[in-house]
XYZ file of C-alpha atoms in Angstrom:
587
model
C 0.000 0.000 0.000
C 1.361 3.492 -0.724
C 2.162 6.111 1.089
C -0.244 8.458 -0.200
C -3.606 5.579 -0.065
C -2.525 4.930 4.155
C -2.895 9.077 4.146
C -5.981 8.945 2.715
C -7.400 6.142 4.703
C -6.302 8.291 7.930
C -8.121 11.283 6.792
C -11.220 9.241 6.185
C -10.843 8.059 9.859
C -10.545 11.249 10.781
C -13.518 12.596 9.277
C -15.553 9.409 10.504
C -14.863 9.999 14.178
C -15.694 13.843 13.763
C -19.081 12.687 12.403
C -19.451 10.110 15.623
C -18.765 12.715 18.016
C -21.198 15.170 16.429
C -23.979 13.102 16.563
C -23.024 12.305 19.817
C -22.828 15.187 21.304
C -26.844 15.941 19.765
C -26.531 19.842 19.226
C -29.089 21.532 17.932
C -28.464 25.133 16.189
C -30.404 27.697 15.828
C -31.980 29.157 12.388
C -32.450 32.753 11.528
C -36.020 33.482 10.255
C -37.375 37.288 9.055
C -40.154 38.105 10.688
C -42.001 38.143 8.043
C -41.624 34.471 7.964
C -43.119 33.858 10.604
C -46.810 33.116 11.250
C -49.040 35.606 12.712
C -50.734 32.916 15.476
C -46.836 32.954 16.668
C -46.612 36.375 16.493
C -49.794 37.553 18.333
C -48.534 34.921 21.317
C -45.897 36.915 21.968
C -47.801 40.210 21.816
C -49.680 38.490 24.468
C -47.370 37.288 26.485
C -44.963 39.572 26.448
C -46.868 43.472 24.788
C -44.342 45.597 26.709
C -41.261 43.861 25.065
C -39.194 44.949 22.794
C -38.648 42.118 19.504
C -34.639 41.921 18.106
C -34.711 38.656 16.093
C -36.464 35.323 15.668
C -34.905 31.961 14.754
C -36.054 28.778 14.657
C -34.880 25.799 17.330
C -35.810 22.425 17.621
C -38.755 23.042 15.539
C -39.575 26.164 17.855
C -40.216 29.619 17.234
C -37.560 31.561 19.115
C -38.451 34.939 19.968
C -34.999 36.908 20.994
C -36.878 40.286 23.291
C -35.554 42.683 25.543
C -38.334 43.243 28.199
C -37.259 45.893 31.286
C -34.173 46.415 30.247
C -33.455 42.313 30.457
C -32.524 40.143 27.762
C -34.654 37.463 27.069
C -35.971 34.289 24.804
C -39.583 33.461 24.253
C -40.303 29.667 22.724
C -43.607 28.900 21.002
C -44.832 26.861 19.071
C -46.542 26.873 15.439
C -49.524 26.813 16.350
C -49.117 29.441 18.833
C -49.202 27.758 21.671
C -46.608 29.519 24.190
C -44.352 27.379 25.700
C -41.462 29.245 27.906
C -39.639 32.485 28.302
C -36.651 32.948 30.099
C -34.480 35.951 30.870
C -31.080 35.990 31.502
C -30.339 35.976 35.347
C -26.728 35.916 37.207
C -26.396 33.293 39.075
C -25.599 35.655 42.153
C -29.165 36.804 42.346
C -30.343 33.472 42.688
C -31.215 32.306 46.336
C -28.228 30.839 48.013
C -30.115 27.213 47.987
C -29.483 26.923 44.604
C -25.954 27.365 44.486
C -25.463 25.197 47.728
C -27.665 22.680 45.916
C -25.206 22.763 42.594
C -22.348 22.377 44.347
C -23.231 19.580 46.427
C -24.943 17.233 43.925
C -22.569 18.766 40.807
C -19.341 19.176 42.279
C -16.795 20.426 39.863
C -19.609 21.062 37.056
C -19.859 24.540 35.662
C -23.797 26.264 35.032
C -23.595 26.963 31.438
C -27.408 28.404 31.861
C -29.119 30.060 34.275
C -32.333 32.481 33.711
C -35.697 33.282 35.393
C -38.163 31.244 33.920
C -41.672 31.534 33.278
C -44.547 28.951 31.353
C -48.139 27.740 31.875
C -47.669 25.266 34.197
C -44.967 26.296 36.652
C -45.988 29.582 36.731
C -42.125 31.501 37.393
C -39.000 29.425 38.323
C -35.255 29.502 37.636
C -33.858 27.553 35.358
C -30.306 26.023 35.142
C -27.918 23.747 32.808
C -24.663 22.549 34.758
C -22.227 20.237 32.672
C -18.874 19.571 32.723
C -16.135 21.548 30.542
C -13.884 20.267 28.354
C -14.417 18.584 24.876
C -16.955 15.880 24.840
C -18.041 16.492 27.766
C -21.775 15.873 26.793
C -25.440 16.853 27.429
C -26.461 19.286 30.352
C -28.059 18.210 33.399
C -31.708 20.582 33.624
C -32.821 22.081 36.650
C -35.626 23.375 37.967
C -35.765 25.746 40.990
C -39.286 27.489 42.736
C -38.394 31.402 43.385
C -37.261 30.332 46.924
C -34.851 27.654 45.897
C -36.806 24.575 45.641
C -35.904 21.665 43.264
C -38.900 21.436 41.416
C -37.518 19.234 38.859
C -34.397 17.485 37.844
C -33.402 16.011 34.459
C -29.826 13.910 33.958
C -28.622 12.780 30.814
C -28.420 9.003 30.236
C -25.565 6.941 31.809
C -25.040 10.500 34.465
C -22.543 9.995 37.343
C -20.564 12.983 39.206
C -17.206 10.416 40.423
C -15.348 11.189 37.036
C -15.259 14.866 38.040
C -15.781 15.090 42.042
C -12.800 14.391 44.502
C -13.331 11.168 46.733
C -14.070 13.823 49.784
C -16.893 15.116 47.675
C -17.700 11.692 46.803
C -18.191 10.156 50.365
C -19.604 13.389 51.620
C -22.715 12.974 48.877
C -23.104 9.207 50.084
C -23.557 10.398 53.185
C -26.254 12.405 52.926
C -27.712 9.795 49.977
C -27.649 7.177 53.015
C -29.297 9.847 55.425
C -31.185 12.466 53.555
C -33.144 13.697 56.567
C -29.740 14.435 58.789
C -29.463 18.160 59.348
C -26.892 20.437 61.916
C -27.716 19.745 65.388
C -28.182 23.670 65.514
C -31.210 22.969 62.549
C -33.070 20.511 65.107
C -33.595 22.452 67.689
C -37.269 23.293 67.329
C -38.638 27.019 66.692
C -41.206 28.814 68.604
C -44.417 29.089 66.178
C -45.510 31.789 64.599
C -48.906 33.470 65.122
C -51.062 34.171 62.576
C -52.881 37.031 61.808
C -56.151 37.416 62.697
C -57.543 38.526 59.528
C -55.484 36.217 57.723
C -57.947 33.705 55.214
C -58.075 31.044 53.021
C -58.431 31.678 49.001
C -61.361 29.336 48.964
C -63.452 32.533 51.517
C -62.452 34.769 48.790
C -65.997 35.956 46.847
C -65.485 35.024 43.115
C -65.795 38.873 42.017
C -62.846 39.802 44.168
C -60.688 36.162 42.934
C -61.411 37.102 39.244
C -60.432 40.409 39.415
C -57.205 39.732 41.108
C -56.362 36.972 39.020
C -56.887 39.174 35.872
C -54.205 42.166 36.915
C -52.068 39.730 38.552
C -51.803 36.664 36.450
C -49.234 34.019 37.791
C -48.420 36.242 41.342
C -46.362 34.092 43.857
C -46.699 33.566 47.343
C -50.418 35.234 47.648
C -51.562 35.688 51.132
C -55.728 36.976 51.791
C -56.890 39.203 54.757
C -60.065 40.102 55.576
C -61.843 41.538 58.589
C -65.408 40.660 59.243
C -67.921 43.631 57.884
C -65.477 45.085 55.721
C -66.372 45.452 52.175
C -62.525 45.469 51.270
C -60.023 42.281 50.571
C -56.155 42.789 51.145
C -54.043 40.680 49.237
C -50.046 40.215 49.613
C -48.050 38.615 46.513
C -44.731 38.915 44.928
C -45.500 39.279 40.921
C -42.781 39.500 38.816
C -40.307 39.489 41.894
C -41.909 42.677 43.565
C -43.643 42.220 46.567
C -47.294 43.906 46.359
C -50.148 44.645 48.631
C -53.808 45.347 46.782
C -56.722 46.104 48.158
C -60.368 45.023 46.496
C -63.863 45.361 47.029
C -66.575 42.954 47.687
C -67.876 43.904 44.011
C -65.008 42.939 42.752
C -63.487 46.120 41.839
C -60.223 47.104 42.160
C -59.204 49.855 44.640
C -55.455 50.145 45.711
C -52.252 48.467 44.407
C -48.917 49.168 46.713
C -46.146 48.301 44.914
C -42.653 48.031 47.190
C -39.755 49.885 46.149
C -35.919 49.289 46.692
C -33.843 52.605 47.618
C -32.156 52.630 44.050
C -35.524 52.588 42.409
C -37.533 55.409 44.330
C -39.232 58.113 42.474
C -36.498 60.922 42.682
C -38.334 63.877 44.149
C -39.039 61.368 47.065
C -35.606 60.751 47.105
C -34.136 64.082 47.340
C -37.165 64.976 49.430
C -35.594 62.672 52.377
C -32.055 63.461 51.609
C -32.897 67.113 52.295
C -35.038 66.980 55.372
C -33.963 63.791 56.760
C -30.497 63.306 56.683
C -29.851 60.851 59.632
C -32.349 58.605 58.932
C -32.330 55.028 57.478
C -35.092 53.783 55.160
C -36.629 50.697 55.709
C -39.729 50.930 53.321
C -41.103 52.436 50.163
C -43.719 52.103 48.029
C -45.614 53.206 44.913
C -49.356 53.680 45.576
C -51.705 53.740 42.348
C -55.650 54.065 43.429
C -58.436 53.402 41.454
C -59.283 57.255 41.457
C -56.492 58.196 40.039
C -55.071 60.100 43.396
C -51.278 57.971 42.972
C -48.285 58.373 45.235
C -45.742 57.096 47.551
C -45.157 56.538 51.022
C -42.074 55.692 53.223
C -40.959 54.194 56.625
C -37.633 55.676 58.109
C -35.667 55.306 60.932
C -33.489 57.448 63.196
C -30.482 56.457 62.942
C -29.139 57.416 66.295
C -31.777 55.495 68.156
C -32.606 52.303 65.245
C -32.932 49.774 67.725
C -35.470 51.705 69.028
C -37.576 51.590 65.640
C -39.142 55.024 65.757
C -40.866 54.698 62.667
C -41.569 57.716 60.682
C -44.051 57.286 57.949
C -44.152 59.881 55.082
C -46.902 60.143 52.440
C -46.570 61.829 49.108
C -48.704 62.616 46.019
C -47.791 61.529 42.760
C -45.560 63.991 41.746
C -43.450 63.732 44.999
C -44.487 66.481 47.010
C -45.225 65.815 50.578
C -48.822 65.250 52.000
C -48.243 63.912 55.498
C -45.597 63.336 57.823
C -46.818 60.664 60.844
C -43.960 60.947 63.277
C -43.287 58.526 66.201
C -45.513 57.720 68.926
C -42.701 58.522 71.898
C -43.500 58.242 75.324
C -44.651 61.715 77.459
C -40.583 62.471 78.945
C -40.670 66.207 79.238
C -39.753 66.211 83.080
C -38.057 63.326 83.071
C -34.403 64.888 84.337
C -32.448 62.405 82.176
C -33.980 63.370 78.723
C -31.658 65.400 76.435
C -32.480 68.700 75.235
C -32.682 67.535 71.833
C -35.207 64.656 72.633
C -37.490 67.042 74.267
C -37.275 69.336 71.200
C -38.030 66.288 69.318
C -41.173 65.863 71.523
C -42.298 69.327 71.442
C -41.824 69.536 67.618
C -43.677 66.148 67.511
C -46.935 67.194 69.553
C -47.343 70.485 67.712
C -47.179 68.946 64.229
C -50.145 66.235 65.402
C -52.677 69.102 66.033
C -52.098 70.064 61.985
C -51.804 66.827 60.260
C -54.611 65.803 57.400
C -54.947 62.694 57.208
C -53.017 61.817 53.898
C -54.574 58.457 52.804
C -57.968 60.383 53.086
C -57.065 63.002 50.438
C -55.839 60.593 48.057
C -59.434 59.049 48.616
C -62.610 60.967 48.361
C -60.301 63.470 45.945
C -62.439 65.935 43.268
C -62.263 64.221 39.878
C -61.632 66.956 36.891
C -64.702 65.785 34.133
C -61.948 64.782 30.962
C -60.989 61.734 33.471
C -64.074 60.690 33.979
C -65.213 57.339 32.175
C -67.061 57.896 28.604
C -69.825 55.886 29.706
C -70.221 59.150 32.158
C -70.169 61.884 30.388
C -72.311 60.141 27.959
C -74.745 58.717 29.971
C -75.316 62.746 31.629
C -75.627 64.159 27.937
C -78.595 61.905 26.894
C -80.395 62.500 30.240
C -79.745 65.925 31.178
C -79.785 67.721 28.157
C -78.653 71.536 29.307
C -77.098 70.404 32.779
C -73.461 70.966 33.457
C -71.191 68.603 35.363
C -70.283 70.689 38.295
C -68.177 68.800 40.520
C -67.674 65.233 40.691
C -65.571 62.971 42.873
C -64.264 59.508 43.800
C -65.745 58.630 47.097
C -66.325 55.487 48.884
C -69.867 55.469 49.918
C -70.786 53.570 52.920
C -73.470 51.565 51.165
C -72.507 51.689 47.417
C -68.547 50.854 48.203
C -65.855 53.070 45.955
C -68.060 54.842 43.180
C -67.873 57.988 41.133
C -70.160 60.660 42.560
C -71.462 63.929 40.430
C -73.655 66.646 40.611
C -75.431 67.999 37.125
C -77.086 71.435 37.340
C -78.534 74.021 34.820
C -77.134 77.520 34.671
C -78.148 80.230 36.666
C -79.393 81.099 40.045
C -81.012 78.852 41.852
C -81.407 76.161 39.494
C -82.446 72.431 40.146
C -79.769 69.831 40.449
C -79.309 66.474 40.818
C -76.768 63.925 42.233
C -75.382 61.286 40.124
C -73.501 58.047 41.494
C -71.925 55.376 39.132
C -69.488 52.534 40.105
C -65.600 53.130 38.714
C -66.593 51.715 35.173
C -69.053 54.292 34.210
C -72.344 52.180 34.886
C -74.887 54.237 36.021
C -76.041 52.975 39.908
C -78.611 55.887 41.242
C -79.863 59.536 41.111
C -80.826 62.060 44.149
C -82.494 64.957 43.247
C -82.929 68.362 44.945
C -85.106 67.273 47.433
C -83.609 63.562 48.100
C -86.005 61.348 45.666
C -83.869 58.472 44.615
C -84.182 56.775 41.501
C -82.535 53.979 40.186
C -83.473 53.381 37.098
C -82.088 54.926 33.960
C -84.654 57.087 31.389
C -82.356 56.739 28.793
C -80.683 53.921 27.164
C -77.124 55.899 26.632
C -76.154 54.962 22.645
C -73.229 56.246 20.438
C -74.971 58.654 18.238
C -72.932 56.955 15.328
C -74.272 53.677 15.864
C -77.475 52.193 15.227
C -79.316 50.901 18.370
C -78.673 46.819 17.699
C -75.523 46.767 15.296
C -75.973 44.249 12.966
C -72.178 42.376 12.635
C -72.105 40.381 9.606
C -71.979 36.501 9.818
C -68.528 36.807 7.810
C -66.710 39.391 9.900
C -68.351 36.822 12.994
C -66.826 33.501 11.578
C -63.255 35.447 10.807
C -63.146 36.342 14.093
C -63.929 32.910 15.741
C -61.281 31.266 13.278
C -58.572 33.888 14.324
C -60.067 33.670 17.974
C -61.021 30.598 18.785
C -60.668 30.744 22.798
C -62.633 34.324 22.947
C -66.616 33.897 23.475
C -67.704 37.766 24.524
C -66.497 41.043 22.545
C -67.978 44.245 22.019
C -68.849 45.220 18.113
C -68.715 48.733 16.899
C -69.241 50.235 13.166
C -66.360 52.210 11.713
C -65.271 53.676 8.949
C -63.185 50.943 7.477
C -65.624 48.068 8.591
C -66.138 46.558 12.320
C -63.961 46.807 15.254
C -64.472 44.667 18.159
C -63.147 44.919 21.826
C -62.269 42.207 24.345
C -60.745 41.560 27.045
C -57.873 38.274 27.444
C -55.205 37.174 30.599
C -53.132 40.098 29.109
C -55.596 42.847 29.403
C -57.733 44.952 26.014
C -57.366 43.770 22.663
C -59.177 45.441 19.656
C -59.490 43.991 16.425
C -60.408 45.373 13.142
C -62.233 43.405 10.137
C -63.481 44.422 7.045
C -67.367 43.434 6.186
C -66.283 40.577 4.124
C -64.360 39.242 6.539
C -60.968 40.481 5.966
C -58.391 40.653 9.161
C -57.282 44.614 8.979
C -55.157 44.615 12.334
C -54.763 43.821 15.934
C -54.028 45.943 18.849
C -53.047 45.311 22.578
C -53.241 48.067 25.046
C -49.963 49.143 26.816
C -49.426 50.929 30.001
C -48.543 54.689 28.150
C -45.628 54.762 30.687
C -43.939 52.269 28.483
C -44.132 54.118 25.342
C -40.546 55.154 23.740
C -38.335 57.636 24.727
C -38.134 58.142 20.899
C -41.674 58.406 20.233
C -42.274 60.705 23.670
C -39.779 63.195 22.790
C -41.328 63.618 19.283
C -44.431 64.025 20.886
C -43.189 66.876 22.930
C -41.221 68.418 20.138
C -44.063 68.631 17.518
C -47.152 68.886 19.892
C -45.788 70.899 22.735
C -45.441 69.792 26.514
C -49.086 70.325 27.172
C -50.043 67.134 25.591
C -50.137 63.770 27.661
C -50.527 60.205 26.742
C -53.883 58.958 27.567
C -53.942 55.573 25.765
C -51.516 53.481 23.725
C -51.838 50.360 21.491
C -49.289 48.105 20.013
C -51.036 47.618 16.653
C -50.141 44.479 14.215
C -51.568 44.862 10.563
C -52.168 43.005 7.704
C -48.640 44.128 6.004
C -47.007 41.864 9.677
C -45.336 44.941 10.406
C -45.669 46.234 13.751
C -47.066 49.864 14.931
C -47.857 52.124 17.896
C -50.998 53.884 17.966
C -50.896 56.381 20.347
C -53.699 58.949 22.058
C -53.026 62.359 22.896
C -54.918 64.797 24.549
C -54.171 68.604 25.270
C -54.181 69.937 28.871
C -55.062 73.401 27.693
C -57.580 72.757 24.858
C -58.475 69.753 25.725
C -58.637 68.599 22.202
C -57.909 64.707 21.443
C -55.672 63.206 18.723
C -54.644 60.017 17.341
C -50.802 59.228 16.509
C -49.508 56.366 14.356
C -45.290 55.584 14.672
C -43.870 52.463 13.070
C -41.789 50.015 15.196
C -38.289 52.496 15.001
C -40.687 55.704 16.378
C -40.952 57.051 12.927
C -44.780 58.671 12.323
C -46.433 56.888 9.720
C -46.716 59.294 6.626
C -43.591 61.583 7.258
């Protein structure tokens, strides 16, 4: 055999081992796919799952749809299927913000194994977890073990490769040491056995199956797949508290017995509290610690913060000082500390009994500050349509003179106006409707209650029974299977219909034969753009705020922003379209 045929044969080799360990080693790659590629069921599943994020690429992986997002500022990967069924998104987490049984876990049961994944986790079925991959390094060293972790540090699940063992890579100490504890899982420290004092309970403290459905739905609606919920509720109140962590903040919310939502308080870090509160403290409370913020947003619109500090020259005392703001910082109420009556006592300081004089004098003027973020005057362009609509058709020449958010002792938190003619001495009459417009009772002039309405409140641009043709109705159920109730309304182009899914309003536009114009999910306007806010400003002035906002998908698969302006001084409305880069559609 020649020299040149035993090279040959060795590059063959060669080549044949290379394809062994590939198949081996079972990677799968990823394919790049244009968006336009890819089909609009998997496209609208993210828009629901994820409306707020921000889409840089899709590929396709093990016969997946790989969305690559950035959502908050956090990179992340959303996997569905093609039939749009979501499957799981994770976001990149470091490992060092993972709870420290995790990493205790890893190194015990993977000792000498690197985590080539981890990321915060969330699908249908497991709600929010962490997920990890630990393997060994080095070539060949094979598949990934997969590991699932609750958002306290749980396993949840564990998946090995075949033929898995840690002795090639752990040292025999690490070896005998995991024997031990497989021979006697339950051991703990001595220090772990002792047995701890119980905890009380709260009084008020429930179970979720006392919670009335109206109150469960609601909750479950605003805070879809919240963690570690706790319910409180004191006989005779018409309000349920709720505690959960949702999407790794911890919240309190407050509902009412109807079901409608009244209070979120949403718990803030130092780092992340609204600045004027910020420099607010740093100015007027200089040695103090704080130990508690939050964001408060109310169901009538009165928002703001609050905070807990400490002084730090007496903090194991915990004098807790507890300041309320409004929404754009400023300061409603200061509630200092309750401090024993030591004016005579011969050992106080001069400074504590300046602290206690200042104290008592500032009790005699405080407002209560949750009360005027309650029971607050409403200004009429916030109040619902249904409102202002329902007072045009039945008091034709009336005025809205004042109205407010108020919780009424019998009707719970409602809107409550009064409509009167102009001039002197002119007959009025109160007007109460609950926070989504629906009309509830009257009291006129001289106290005669009625509760039912005299007019059935109809846009004047609509017919009285819209007639929504059986094609735009079986377009819709094909695109929507999983939706039974919307709301139909004629427009220009052809019929628009509203409805509400887990991920809040969706509109949808069809022509009358049936054709699919565009979708649109409601956003929080907070998360609109920098890019498209500043253009805003520029070309509309700074008297113009964002009322609504839509992410809108059309027909050409592109995707738009369809943004709602309204002027502070004119009051004048307007409608904005920018494509996906901020641009305004038409310049």
């Amino acid at each position: 055999m020649t020299q040149k045929m035993y090279f040959q044969r060795g590059i063959m080799s060669i080549i044949v081992l290379a394809c062994i360990l590939f198949l081996n080693t079972s990677v799968s790659f990823a394919q790049k796919v244009k968006t336009s590629d890819v089909p609009d069921v998997v496209q609208e599943s993210l828009m629901r799952e994820h409306p707020m994020s921000k889409l840089k690429e899709w590929v396709i992986e093990d016969k997946l749809y790989v969305a690559f997002i950035i959502e908050d500022g956090v990179k992340g990967k959303v996997y569905i299927k093609s039939d749009g069924e979501w499957e799981i998104s994770k976001f990149e987490t470091p490992v060092r913000e993972m709870p420290a049984k995790i990493t205790d876990y890893i190194k015990l049961n993977y000792p000498n194994f690197i985590i080539s994944e981890s990321s915060y986790a969330q699908n249908a079925k497991d709600k929010t977890f962490y997920y990890i991959e630990v393997k060994r390094t080095g070539i060949g060293a094979g598949l990934p073990s997969k590991l699932k972790f609750s958002t306290i540090g749980d396993l949840i699940n564990r998946e090995d490769p075949p033929g898995f063992t840690i002795q090639e890579t752990a040292s025999e100490d690490e070896i005998q040491k995991n024997k031990r504890v497989a021979t006697n899982p339950d051991a703990v420290p001595k220090e772990e056995k002792t047995k701890k004092p119980e905890k009380k309970l709260p009084e008020d403290l429930i179970s979720e199956s006392s919670v009335p459905a109206p109150v469960k739905k609601t909750f479950d609606k605003r805070f879809m797949r919240a963690e570690k919920v706790q319910w409180f509720h004191r006989e005779g109140d018409s309000i349920y508290n709720v505690k959960c962590v949702f999407r790794e903040i911890s919240n309190t919310v407050k509902i009412a017995e109807s079901g409608a939502w009244v209070e979120t308080r949403s718990e803030m870090k130092e780092e992340t509290l609204f600045a004027s509160v910020k420099k607010y403290l740093l100015n007027n409370f200089k040695g103090h610690k704080l130990v508690y913020a939050d964001k408060i947003i109310r169901a009538d619109k009165n928002n703001g913060y609050s905070a807990i500090i400490y002084e730090k020259a007496n903090i194991k005392d915990k004098y807790e000082t507890k300041l309320i703001f409004d929404k754009s910082g400023k300061i409603l109420k200061t509630i200092y500390p309750q401090i024993t009556d030591t004016s005579n006592d011969p050992k106080q300081s001069s400074l504590d009994k300046k602290f206690s004089q200042s104290y008592d004098s500032n009790q005699d003027n405080l407002k209560d500050g949750d009360e005027k973020m309650k029971n607050s005057e409403v200004k009429e362009k916030e109040l619902p349509s249904p409102i202002t609509k329902y007072c045009a058709a039945n008091y034709p020449g009336f005025r809205i003179k004042k109205s407010y958010f108020v919780e009424d002792a019998d009707l719970g938190n409602v809107y409550q106006l009064r409509v009167q003619r102009d001039g002197i001495n002119q007959p009025y009459v109160d007007l109460y409707f609950d926070k989504f417009g629906n009309f509830i009772r009257s009291e006129d002039g001289n106290g005669v209650e009625k509760t039912v309405e005299a007019v059935i409140v109809e846009d004047t641009q609509m017919p009285t029974t819209l007639v929504v043709p059986d094609t735009v109705k079986k377009a819709f159920a094909v695109k929507f299977p999983k939706i039974t109730s919307i709301r139909w309304e004629e427009v220009d182009e052809g019929f628009e219909g509203s409805f509400d899914d887990k991920k809040g309003v969706q509109k949808v536009m069809f022509t009358p034969n049936g054709t699919w114009v565009y979708s649109a999910n409601q956003m929080n306007p907070e998360s609109v753009s920098e890019i498209i806010k500043n253009d805003i400003k520029k070309n509309h002035g700074k008297k113009v705020e964002i009322t609504k906002a839509w992410i809108v998908k059309k027909s050409d698969k592109k995707t738009y922003y369809k943004i709602e302006i309204k002027n502070k001084k004119t009051n004048e409305d307007e409608v904005l379209e920018y494509t996906n880069s901020g641009k305004l559609v038409g310049e």
